[in-house]
XYZ file of C-alpha atoms in Angstrom:
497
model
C 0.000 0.000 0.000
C 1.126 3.265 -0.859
C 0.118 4.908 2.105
C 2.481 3.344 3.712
C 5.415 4.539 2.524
C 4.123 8.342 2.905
C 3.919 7.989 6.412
C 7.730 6.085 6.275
C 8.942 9.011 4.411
C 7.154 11.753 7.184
C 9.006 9.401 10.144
C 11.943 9.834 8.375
C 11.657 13.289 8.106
C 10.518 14.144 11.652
C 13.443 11.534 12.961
C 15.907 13.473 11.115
C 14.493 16.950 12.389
C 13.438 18.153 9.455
C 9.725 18.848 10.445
C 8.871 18.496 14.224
C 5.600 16.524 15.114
C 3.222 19.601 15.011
C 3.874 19.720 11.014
C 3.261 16.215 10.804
C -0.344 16.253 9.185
C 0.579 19.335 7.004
C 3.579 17.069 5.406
C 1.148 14.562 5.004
C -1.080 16.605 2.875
C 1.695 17.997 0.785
C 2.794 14.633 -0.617
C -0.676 13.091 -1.112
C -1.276 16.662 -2.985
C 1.935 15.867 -4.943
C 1.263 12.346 -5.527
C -2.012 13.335 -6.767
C -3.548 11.628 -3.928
C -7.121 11.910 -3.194
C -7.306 10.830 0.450
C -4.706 8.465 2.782
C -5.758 5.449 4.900
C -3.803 5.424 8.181
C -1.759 2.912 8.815
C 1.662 1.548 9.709
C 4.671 3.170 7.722
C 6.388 0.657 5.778
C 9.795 -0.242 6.492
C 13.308 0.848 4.782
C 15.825 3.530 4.271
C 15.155 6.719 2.313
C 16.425 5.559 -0.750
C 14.043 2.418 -0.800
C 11.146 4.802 0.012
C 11.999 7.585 -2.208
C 12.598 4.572 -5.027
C 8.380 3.285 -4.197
C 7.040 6.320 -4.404
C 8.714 7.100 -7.501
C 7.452 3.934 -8.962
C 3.612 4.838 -8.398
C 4.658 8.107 -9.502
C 5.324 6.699 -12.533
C 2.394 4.014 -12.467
C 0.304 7.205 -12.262
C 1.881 9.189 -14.703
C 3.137 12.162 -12.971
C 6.524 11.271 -13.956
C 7.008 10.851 -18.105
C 9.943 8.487 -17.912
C 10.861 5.882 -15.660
C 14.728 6.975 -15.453
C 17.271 8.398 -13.493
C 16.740 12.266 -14.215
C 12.952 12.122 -14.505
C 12.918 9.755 -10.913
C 15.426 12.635 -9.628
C 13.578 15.137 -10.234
C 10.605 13.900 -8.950
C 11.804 12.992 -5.457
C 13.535 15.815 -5.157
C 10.252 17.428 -5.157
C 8.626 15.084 -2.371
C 11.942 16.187 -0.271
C 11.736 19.834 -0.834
C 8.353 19.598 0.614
C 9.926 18.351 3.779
C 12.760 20.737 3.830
C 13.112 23.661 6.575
C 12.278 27.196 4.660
C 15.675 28.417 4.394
C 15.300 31.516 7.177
C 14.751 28.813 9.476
C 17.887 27.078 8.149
C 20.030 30.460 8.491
C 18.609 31.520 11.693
C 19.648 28.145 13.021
C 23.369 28.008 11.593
C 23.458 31.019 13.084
C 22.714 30.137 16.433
C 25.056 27.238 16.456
C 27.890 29.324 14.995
C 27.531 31.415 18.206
C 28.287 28.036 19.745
C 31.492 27.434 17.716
C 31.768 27.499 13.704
C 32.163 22.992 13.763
C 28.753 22.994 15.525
C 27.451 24.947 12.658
C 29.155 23.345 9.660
C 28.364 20.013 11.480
C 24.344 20.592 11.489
C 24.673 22.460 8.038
C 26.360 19.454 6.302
C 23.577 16.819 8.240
C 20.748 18.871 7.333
C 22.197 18.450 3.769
C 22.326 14.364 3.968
C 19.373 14.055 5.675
C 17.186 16.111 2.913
C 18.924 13.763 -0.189
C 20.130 17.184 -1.451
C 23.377 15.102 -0.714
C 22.544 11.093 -1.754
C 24.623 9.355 0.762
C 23.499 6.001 -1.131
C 24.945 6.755 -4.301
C 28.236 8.392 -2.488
C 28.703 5.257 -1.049
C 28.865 3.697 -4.440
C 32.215 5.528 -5.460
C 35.342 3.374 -5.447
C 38.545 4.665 -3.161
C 41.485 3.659 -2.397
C 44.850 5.380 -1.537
C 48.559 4.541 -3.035
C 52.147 5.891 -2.218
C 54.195 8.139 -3.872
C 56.971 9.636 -3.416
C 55.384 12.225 -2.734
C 52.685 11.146 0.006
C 49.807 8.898 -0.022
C 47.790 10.083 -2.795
C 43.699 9.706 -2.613
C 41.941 7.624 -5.648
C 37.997 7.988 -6.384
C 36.076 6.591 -9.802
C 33.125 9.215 -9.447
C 30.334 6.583 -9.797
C 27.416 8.934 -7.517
C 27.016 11.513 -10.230
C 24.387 10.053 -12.546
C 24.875 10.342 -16.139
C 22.193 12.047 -18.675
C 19.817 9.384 -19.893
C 19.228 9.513 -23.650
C 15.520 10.307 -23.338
C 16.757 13.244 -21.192
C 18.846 14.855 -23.635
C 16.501 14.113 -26.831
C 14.071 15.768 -24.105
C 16.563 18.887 -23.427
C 16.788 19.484 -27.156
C 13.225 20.861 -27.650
C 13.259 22.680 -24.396
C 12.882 26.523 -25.097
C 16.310 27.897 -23.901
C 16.659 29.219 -20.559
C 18.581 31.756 -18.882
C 17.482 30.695 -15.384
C 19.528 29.916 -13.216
C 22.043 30.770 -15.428
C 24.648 28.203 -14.156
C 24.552 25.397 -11.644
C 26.458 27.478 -9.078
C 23.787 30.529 -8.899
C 21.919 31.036 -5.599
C 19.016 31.444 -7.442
C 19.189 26.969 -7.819
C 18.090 27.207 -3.827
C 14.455 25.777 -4.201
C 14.459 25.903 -8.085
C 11.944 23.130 -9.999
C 14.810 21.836 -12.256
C 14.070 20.499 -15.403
C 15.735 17.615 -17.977
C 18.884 19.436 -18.286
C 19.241 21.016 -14.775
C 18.917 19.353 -11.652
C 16.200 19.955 -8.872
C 17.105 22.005 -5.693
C 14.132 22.151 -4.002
C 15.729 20.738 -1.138
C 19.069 22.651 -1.261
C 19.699 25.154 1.750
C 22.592 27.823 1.009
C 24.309 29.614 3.995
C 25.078 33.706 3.694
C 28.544 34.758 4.335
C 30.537 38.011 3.841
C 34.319 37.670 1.953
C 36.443 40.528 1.669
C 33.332 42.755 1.463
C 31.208 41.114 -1.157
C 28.220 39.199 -0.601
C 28.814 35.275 -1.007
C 27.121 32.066 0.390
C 28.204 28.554 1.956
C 27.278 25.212 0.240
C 28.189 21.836 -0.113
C 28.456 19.452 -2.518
C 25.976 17.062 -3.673
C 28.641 15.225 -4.557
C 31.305 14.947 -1.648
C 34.736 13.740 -3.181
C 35.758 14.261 0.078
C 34.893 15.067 3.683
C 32.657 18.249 3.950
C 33.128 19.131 0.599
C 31.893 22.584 0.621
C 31.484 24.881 -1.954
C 31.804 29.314 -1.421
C 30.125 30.943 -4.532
C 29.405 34.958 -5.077
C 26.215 36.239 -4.858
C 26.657 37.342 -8.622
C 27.215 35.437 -11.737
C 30.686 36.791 -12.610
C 33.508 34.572 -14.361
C 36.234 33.242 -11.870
C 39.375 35.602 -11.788
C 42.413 35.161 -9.442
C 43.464 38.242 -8.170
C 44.307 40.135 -5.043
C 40.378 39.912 -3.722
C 40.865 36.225 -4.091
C 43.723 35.901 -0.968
C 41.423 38.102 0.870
C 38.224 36.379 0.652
C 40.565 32.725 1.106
C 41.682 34.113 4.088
C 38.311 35.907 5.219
C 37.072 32.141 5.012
C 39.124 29.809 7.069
C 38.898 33.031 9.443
C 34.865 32.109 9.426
C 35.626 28.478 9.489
C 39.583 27.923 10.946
C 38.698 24.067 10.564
C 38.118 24.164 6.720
C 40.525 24.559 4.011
C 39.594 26.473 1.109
C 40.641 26.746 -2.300
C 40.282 28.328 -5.980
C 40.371 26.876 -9.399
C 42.293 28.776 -11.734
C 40.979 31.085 -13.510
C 42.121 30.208 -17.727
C 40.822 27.234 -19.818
C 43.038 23.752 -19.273
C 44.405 24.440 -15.958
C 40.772 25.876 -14.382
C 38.029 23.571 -13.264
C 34.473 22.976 -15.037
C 33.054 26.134 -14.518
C 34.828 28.894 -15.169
C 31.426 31.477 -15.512
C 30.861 31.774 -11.674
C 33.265 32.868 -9.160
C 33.302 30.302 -6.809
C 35.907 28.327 -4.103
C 36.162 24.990 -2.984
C 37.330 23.659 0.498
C 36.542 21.468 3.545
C 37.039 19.148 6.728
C 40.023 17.269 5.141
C 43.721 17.207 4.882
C 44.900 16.184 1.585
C 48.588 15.013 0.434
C 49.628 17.978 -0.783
C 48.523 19.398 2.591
C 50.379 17.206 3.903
C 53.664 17.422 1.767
C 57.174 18.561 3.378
C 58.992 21.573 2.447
C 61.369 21.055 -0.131
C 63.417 24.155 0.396
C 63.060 27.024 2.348
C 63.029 30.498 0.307
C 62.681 33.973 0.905
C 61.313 37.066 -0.265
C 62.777 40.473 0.236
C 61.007 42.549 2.643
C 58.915 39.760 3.741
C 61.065 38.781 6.704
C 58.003 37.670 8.563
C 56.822 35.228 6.168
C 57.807 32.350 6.312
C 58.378 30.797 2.576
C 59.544 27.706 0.882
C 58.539 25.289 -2.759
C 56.458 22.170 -1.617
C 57.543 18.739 -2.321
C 55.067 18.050 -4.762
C 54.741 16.951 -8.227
C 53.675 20.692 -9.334
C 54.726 23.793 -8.227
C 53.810 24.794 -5.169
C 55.189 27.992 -3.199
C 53.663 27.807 0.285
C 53.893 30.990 2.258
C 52.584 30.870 6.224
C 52.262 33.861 8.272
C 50.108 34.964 11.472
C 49.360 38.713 9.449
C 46.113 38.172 7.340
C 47.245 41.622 5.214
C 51.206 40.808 5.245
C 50.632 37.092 3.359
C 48.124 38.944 0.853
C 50.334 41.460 -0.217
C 52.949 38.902 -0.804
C 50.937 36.445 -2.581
C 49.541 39.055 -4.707
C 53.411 40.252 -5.463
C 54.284 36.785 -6.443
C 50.604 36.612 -8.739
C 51.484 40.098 -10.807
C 54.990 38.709 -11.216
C 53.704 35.401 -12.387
C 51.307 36.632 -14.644
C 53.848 38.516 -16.742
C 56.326 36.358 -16.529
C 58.173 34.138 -19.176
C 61.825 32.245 -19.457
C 61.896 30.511 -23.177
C 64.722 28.045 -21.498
C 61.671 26.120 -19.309
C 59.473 27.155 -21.676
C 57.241 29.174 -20.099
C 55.599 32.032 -21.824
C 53.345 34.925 -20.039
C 51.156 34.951 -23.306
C 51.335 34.087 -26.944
C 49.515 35.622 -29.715
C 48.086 38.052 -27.312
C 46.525 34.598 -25.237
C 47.577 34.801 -21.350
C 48.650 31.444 -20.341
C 50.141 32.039 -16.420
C 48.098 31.730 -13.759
C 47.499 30.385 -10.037
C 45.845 28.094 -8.238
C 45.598 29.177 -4.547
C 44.307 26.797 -1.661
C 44.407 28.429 1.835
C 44.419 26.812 5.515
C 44.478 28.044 9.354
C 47.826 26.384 10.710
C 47.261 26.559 14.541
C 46.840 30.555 15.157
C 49.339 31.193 12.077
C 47.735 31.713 7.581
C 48.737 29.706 5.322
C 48.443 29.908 1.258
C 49.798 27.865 -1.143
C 50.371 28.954 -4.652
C 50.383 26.450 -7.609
C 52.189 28.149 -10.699
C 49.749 27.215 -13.640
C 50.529 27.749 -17.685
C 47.719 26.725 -20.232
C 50.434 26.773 -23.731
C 49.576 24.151 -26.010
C 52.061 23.190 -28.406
C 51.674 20.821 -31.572
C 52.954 17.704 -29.961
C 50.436 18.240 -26.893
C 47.467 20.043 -28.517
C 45.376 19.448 -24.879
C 48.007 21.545 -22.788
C 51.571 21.549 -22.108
C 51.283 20.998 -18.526
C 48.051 18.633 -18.900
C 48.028 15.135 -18.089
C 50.167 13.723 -21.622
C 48.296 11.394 -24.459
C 50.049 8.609 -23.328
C 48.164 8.907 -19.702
C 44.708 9.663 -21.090
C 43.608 6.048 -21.192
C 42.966 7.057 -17.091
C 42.619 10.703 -16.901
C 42.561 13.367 -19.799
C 40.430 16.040 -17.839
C 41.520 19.386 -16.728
C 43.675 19.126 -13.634
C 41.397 21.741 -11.142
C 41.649 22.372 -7.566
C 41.031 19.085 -6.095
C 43.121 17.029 -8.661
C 45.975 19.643 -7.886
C 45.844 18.706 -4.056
C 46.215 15.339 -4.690
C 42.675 13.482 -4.894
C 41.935 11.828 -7.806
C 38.431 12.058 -9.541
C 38.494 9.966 -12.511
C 35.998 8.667 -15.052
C 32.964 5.923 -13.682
C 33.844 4.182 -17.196
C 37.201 2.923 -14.871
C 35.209 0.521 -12.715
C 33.849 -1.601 -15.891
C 37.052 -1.431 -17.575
C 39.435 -2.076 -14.652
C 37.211 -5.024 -13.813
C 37.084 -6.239 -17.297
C 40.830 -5.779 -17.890
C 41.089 -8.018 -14.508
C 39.428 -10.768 -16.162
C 41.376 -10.231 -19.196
C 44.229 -10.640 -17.651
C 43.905 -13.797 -15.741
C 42.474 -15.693 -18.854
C 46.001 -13.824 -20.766
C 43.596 -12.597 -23.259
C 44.634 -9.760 -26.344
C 43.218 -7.129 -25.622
C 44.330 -4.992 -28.865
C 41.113 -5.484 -30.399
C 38.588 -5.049 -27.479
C 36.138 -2.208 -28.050
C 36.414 -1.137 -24.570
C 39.663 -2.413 -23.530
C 42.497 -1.826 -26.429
C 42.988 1.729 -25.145
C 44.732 0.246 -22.254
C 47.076 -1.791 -23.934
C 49.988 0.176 -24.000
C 49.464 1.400 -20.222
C 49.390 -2.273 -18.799
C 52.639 -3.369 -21.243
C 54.446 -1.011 -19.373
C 54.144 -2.966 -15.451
C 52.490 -6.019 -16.593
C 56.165 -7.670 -16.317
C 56.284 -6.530 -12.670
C 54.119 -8.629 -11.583
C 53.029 -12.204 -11.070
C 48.833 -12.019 -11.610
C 46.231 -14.551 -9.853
C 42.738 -14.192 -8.838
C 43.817 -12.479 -5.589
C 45.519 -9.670 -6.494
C 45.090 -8.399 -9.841
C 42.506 -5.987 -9.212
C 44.405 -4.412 -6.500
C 47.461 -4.103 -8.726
C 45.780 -2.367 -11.525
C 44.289 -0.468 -8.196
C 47.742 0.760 -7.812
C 49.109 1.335 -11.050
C 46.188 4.157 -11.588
C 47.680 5.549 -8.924
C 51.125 5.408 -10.289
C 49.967 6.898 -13.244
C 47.655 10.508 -11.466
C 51.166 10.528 -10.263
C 52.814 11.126 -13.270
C 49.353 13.282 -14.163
C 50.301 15.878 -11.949
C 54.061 15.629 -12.842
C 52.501 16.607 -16.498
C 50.739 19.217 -15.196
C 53.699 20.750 -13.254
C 55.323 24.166 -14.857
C 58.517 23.409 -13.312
C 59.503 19.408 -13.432
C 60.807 17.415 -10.298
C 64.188 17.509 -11.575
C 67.789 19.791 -10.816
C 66.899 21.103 -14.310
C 62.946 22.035 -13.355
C 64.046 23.276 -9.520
C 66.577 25.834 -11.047
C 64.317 27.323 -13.444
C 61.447 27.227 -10.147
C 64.276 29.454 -8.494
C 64.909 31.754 -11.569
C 61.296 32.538 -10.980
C 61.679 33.386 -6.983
C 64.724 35.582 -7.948
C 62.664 37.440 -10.619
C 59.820 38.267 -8.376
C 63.017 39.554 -5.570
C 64.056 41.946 -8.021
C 63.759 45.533 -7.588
């Protein structure tokens, strides 16, 4: 009986606090209304976890025909509804962040970021689904995930998208304005999305997370407007404004040119969170120093790109510097590593910031970017290399950069068929799906002596090897006596008077 998975989805929402047992009958009405549900018989709710519930209704959704298409982004859609009916208005969100934050700023994030589980803005069940594992480098124990919890477009989706009348509303998946928003084929629901106000270096901005959690907390800081992401001065002050709000987050930019930024490069927006990654993590190479920064503490990262980290318990004193070091950057060239300010009038240089509260003390760390292409490496210079692409051939953004993974879902049917493949010593030259891996496994495949047992775990490890040698692409200035004295021609250029 139907009924009885309303009233499971109303327990869940009044165990999880979403609606408190006075709105219990008005929740009620709203999803028989939305159901297109005459009446309800009382009874006992049916038993299961939100996604089994959510997955029922949907089904008489469909057996009613209030949903057109029994798939993914019509069923998504259409649950997202029944949750934003269930989801605290967001004053009453605010008001309560607020009144935690007066508590301490973890008591906030910590009932923000449950608030956004509990109303399947985040789907914890399909997060779970994502595959990670960590392998050692050289250069720390890098983090692995195949993104399986972001659900592709279904074909009747996108035939479906193409007759839709264009719309400029939201106008990108990042505007506030997707807080409560319908969605449609080609834009997900946010009826039950909650965003948090917050001020950065004077400008209006607002606290998220991600539906899609690569990593602890993954939160998201986006402006207010709809303006393209630039790195500039303003962008040290607002990373610094925020780990000021939240000292146990880390928060970080993409860059700001095509190649080297992230996906969306049309809204102004950070990224950052409860976790520590490798780079984080990484040991200082060499210590440097800037003239007339005496009380900044400087030095390059050990880490396949190139990283200046600068750490400093004056907000003002470690913007000015960083913003010295971004101006220099930005104009600079030196043919010998061949790195070029701009060709053809095309800027190439730019930075990829990620700041951090160490104990009272600031801390920024600057990734040198360049987005040249050449003929040999069409795709970027300092991109992940052809040769690698059979794992990752994406842009290398902010959370790549600190040393988490986030590669393709296609990985988990392939790696698993390329296991099988290998214990039954199959050729895989001509295999549809597989052949683009050939030359990638020829290289270890020698290394190693494969049974049921381990061969998974292996190929596990060689994708790591291999986002290893991803970022060393993606470096400006190679790990090498040759790369670290053209990093240093750099720091001596931006001491010059």
């Amino acid at each position: 009986m139907i009924d009885s998975y309303v009233y499971a989805l109303v327990d869940y929402a009044e165990r999880n606090f979403l609606i408190s047992d006075l709105d219990r009958c008005y929740a009620v009405n709203r999803l028989i209304e939305a159901l297109g549900m005459d009446e309800i018989t009382p009874c006992e709710s049916a038993k299961g976890d939100l996604e089994s519930i959510l997955a029922r209704l949907c089904d008489y959704a469909f057996e009613k025909g209030i949903i057109k298409e029994n798939t993914t982004t019509y069923r998504d859609l259409f649950d997202t509804k029944l949750m934003g009916l269930l989801t605290p208005a967001p004053s009453v969100v605010i008001n309560t962040f607020r009144e935690r934050y007066a508590g301490s700023p973890e008591l906030a994030t910590k009932y923000y970021y449950a608030l956004s589980r509990a109303t399947d803005y985040i789907r914890t069940y399909r997060v779970k689904k994502d595959l990670k594992w960590t392998v050692d480098s050289d250069y720390g124990a890098i983090d692995i995930t195949v993104n399986l919890s972001k659900p592709e477009k279904d074909p009747k989706a996108i035939a479906a998208a193409k007759l839709l009348k264009q719309s400029g509303y939201p106008k990108c998946a990042l505007c506030p304005e997707n807080e409560g928003y319908a969605g449609r084929v080609n834009a997900a629901a946010r009826q039950n999305h909650r965003i948090i106000p917050i001020e950065l270096a004077g400008k209006e901005w607002f606290l998220q997370y991600s539906p899609y959690v690569y990593y602890n907390e993954h939160c998201i800081a986006l402006s207010a407007e709809h303006v393209p992401m630039k790195i500039d001065r303003s962008s040290f002050e607002k990373i610094l404004d925020f780990v000021d709000l939240f000292p146990h987050y880390f928060i970080g930019s993409n860059a700001d040119l095509p190649i080297v930024g992230g996906s969306i490069l049309t809204h102004d927006h950070m990224q950052g969170g409860n976790y520590s990654f490798a780079m984080a993590k990484a040991e200082d190479e060499r210590e440097i120093s800037f003239e007339g920064y005496g009380d900044v503490k400087a030095a390059i990262v050990k880490w396949p790109m190139s990283v200046i980290r600068l750490t400093c318990d004056s907000k003002s004193r470690l913007v000015e510097l960083a913003d010295k070091i971004l101006v220099k950057w930005r104009a600079y060239s030196d043919p010998e590593a061949y790195v070029f300010a701009s060709t053809d009038g095309e800027p190439h240089n730019t930075i990829t910031p990620i700041g951090r509260r160490v104990g009272e003390a600031y801390q920024l760390d600057l990734v040198l970017r360049n987005n040249i292409t050449t003929k040999e490496h069409p795709m970027g210079l300092y991109h992940p290399h052809s040769e690698l692409h059979n794992i990752k051939k994406e842009n290398i953004g902010l959370i790549e950069v600190m040393g988490l993974a986030v590669l393709p879902a296609r990985l988990k049917a392939e790696m698993e068929a390329l296991t099988e493949a290998i214990l039954e010593n199959k050729d895989i030259s001509e295999d549809e799906m597989l052949s683009k891996h050939k030359a990638w496994l020829d290289t270890f495949k020698d290394k190693y002596s494969f049974d049921s047992s381990n061969t998974f775990s292996i190929l596990q490890k060689e994708i790591g090897n291999t986002f290893v040698k991803v970022l060393e692409d993606a470096g400006v200035y190679k790990y090498t006596a040759e790369g670290r004295r053209a990093f240093m021609r750099f720091i001596d250029a931006v001491n010059e008077k």
